[in-house]
mmCIF file with all atom_site columns, C-alpha atoms in Angstrom:
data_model
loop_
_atom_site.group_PDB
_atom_site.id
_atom_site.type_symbol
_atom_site.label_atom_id
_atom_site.label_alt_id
_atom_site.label_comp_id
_atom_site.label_asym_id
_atom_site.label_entity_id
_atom_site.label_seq_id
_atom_site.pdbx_PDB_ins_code
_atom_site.Cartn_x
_atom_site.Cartn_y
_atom_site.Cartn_z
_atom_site.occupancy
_atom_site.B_iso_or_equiv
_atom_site.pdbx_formal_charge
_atom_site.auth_seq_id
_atom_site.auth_comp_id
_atom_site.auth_asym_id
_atom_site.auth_atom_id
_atom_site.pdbx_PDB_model_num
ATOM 1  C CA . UNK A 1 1  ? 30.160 4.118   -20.704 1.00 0.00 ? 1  UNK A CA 1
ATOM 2  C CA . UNK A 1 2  ? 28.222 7.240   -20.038 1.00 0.00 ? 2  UNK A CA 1
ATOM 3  C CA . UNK A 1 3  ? 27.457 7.721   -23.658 1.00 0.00 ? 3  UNK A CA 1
ATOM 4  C CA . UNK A 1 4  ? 25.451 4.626   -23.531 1.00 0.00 ? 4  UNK A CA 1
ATOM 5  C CA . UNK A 1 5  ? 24.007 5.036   -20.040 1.00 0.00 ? 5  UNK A CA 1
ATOM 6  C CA . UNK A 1 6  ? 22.458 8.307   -21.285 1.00 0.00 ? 6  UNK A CA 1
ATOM 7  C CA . UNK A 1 7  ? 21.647 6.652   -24.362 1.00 0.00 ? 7  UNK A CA 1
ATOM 8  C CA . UNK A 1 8  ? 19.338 4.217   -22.425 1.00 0.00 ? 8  UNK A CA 1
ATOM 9  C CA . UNK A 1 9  ? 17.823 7.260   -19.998 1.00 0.00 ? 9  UNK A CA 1
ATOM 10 C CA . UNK A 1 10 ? 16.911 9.376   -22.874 1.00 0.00 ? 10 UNK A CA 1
ATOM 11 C CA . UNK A 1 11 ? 15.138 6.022   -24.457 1.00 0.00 ? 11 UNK A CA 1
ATOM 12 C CA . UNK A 1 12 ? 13.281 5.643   -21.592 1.00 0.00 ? 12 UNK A CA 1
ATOM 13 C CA . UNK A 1 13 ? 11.714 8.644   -20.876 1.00 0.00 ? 13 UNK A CA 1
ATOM 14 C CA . UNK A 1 14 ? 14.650 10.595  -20.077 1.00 0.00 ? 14 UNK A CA 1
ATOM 15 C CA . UNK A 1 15 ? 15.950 11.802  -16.458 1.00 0.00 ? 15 UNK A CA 1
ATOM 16 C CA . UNK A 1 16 ? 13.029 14.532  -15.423 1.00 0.00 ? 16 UNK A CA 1
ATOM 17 C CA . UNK A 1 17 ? 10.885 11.162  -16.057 1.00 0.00 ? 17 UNK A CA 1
ATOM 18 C CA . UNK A 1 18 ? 12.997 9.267   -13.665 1.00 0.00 ? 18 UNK A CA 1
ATOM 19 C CA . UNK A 1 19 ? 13.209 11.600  -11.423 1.00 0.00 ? 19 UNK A CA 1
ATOM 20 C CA . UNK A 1 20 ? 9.335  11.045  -10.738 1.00 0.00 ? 20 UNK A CA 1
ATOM 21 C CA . UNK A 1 21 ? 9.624  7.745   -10.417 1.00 0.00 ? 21 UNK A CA 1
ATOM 22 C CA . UNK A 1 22 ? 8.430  6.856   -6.353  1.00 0.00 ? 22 UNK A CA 1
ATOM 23 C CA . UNK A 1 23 ? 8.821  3.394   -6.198  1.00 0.00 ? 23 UNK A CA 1
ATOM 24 C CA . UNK A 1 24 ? 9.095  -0.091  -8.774  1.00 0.00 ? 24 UNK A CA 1
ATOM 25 C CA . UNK A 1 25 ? 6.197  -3.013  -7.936  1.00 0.00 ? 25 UNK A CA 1
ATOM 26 C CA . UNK A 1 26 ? 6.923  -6.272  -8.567  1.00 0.00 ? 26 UNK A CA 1
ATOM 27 C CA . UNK A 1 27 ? 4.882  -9.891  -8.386  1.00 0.00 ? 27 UNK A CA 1
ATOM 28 C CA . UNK A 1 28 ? 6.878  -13.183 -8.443  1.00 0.00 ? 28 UNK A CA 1
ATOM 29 C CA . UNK A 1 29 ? 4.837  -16.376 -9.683  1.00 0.00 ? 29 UNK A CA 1
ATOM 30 C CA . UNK A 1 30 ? 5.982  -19.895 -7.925  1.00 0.00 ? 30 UNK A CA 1
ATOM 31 C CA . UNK A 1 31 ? 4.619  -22.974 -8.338  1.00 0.00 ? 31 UNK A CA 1
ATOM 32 C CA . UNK A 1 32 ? 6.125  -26.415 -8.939  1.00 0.00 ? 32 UNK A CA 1
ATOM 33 C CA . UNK A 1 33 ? 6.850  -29.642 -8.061  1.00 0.00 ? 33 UNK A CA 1
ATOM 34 C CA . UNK A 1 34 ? 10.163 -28.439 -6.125  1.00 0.00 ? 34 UNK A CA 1
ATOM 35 C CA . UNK A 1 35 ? 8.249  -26.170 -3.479  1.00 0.00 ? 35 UNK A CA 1
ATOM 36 C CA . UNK A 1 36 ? 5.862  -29.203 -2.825  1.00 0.00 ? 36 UNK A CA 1
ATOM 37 C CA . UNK A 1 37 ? 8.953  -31.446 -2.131  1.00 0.00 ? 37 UNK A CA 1
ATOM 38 C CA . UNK A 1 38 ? 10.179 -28.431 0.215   1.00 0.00 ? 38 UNK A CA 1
ATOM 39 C CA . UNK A 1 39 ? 7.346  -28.376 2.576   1.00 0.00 ? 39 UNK A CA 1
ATOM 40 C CA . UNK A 1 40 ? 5.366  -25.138 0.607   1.00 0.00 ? 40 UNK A CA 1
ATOM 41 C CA . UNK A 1 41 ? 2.792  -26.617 -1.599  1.00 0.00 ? 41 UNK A CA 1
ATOM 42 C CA . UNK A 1 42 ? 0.552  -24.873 -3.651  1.00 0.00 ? 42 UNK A CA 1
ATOM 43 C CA . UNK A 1 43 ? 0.927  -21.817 -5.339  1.00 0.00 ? 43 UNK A CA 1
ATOM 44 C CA . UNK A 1 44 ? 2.932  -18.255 -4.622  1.00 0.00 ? 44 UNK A CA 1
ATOM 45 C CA . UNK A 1 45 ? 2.576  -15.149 -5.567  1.00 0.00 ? 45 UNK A CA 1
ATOM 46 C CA . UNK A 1 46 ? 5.352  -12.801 -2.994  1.00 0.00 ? 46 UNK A CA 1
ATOM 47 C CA . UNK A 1 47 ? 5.314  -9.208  -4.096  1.00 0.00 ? 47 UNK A CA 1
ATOM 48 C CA . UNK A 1 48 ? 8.320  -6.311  -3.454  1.00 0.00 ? 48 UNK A CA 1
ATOM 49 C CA . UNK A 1 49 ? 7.923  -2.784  -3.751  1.00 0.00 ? 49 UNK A CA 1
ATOM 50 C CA . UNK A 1 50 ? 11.045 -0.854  -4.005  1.00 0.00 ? 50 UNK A CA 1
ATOM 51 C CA . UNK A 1 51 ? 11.690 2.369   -2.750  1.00 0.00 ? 51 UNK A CA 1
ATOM 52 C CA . UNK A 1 52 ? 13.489 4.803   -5.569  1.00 0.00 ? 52 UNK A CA 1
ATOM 53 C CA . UNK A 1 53 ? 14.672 7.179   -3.318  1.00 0.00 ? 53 UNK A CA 1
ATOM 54 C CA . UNK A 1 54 ? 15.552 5.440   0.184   1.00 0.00 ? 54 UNK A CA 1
ATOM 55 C CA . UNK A 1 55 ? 17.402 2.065   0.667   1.00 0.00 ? 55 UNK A CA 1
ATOM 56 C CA . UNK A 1 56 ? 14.115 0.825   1.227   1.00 0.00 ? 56 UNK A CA 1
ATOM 57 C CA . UNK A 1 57 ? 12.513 -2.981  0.294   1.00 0.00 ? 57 UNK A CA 1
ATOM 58 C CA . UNK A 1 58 ? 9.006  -4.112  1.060   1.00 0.00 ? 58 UNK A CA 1
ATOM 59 C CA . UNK A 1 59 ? 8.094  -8.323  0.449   1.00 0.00 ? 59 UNK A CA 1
ATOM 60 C CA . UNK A 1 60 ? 4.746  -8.892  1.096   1.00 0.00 ? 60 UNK A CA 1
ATOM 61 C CA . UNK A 1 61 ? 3.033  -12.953 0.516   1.00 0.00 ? 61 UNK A CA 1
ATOM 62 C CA . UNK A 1 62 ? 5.855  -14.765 1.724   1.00 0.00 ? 62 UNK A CA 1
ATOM 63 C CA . UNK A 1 63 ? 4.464  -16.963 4.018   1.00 0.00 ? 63 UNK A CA 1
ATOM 64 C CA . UNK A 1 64 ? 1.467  -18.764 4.258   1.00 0.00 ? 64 UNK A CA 1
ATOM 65 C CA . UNK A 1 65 ? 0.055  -15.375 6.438   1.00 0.00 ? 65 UNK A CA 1
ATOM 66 C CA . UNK A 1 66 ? -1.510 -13.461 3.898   1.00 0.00 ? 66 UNK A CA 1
ATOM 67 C CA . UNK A 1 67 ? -0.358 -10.429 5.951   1.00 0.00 ? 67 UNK A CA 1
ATOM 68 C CA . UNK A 1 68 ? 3.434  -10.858 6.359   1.00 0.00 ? 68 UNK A CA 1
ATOM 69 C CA . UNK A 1 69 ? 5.525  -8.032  5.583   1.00 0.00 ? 69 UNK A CA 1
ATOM 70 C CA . UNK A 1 70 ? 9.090  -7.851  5.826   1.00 0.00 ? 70 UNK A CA 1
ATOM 71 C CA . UNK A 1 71 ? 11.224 -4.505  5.698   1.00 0.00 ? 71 UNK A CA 1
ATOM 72 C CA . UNK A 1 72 ? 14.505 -4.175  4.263   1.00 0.00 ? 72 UNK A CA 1
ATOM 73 C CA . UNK A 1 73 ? 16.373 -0.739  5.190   1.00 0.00 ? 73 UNK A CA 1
ATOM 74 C CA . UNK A 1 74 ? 19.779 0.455   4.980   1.00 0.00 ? 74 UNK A CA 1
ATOM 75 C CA . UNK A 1 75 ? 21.688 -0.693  8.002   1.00 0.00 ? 75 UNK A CA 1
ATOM 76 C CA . UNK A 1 76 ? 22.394 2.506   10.487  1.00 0.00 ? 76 UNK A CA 1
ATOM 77 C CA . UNK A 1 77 ? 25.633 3.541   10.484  1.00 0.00 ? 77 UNK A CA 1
ATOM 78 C CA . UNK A 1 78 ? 27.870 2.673   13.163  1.00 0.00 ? 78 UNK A CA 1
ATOM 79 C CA . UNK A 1 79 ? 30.333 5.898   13.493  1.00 0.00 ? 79 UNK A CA 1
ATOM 80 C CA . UNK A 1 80 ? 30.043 8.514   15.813  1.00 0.00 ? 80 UNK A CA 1
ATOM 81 C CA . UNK A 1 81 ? 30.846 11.732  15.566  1.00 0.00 ? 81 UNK A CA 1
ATOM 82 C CA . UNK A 1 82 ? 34.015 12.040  18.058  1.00 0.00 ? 82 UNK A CA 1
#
């Protein structure tokens, strides 16, 4: 399995390439019958940015706000040092 897993890395770019990497953009496209029947008519276009080096999410577009953001983080960590 790690044959092929640095198979793939060295096919894209290699690691130093990843490394550099900050974050991965993406834009969802929703439309349909099915979102009208749901109470969202029209068209949608959310967007996510994902954070490569933090547990960190971003959605932007959900709504019908053209502003709304929601942030995903890790969850903190509940122990305590003694």
């Amino acid at each position: 399995m790690a044959d092929l897993l640095s198979s793939v890395i060295a096919a894209h770019g290699g690691i130093d390439r990843w490394h550099t990497v900050r974050a991965i953009d993406v834009t969802f496209n929703f439309s349909g019958g099915l979102l009208d029947l749901k109470g969202y008519p029209g068209h949608r276009r959310p967007s996510a940015s994902v954070d490569a080096a933090t547990p960190r999410t971003v959605f932007q577009r959900l709504g019908d706000e053209s502003d709304d953001r929601w942030i995903f983080t890790a969850k903190p960590s509940l122990d305590r040092a003694p």
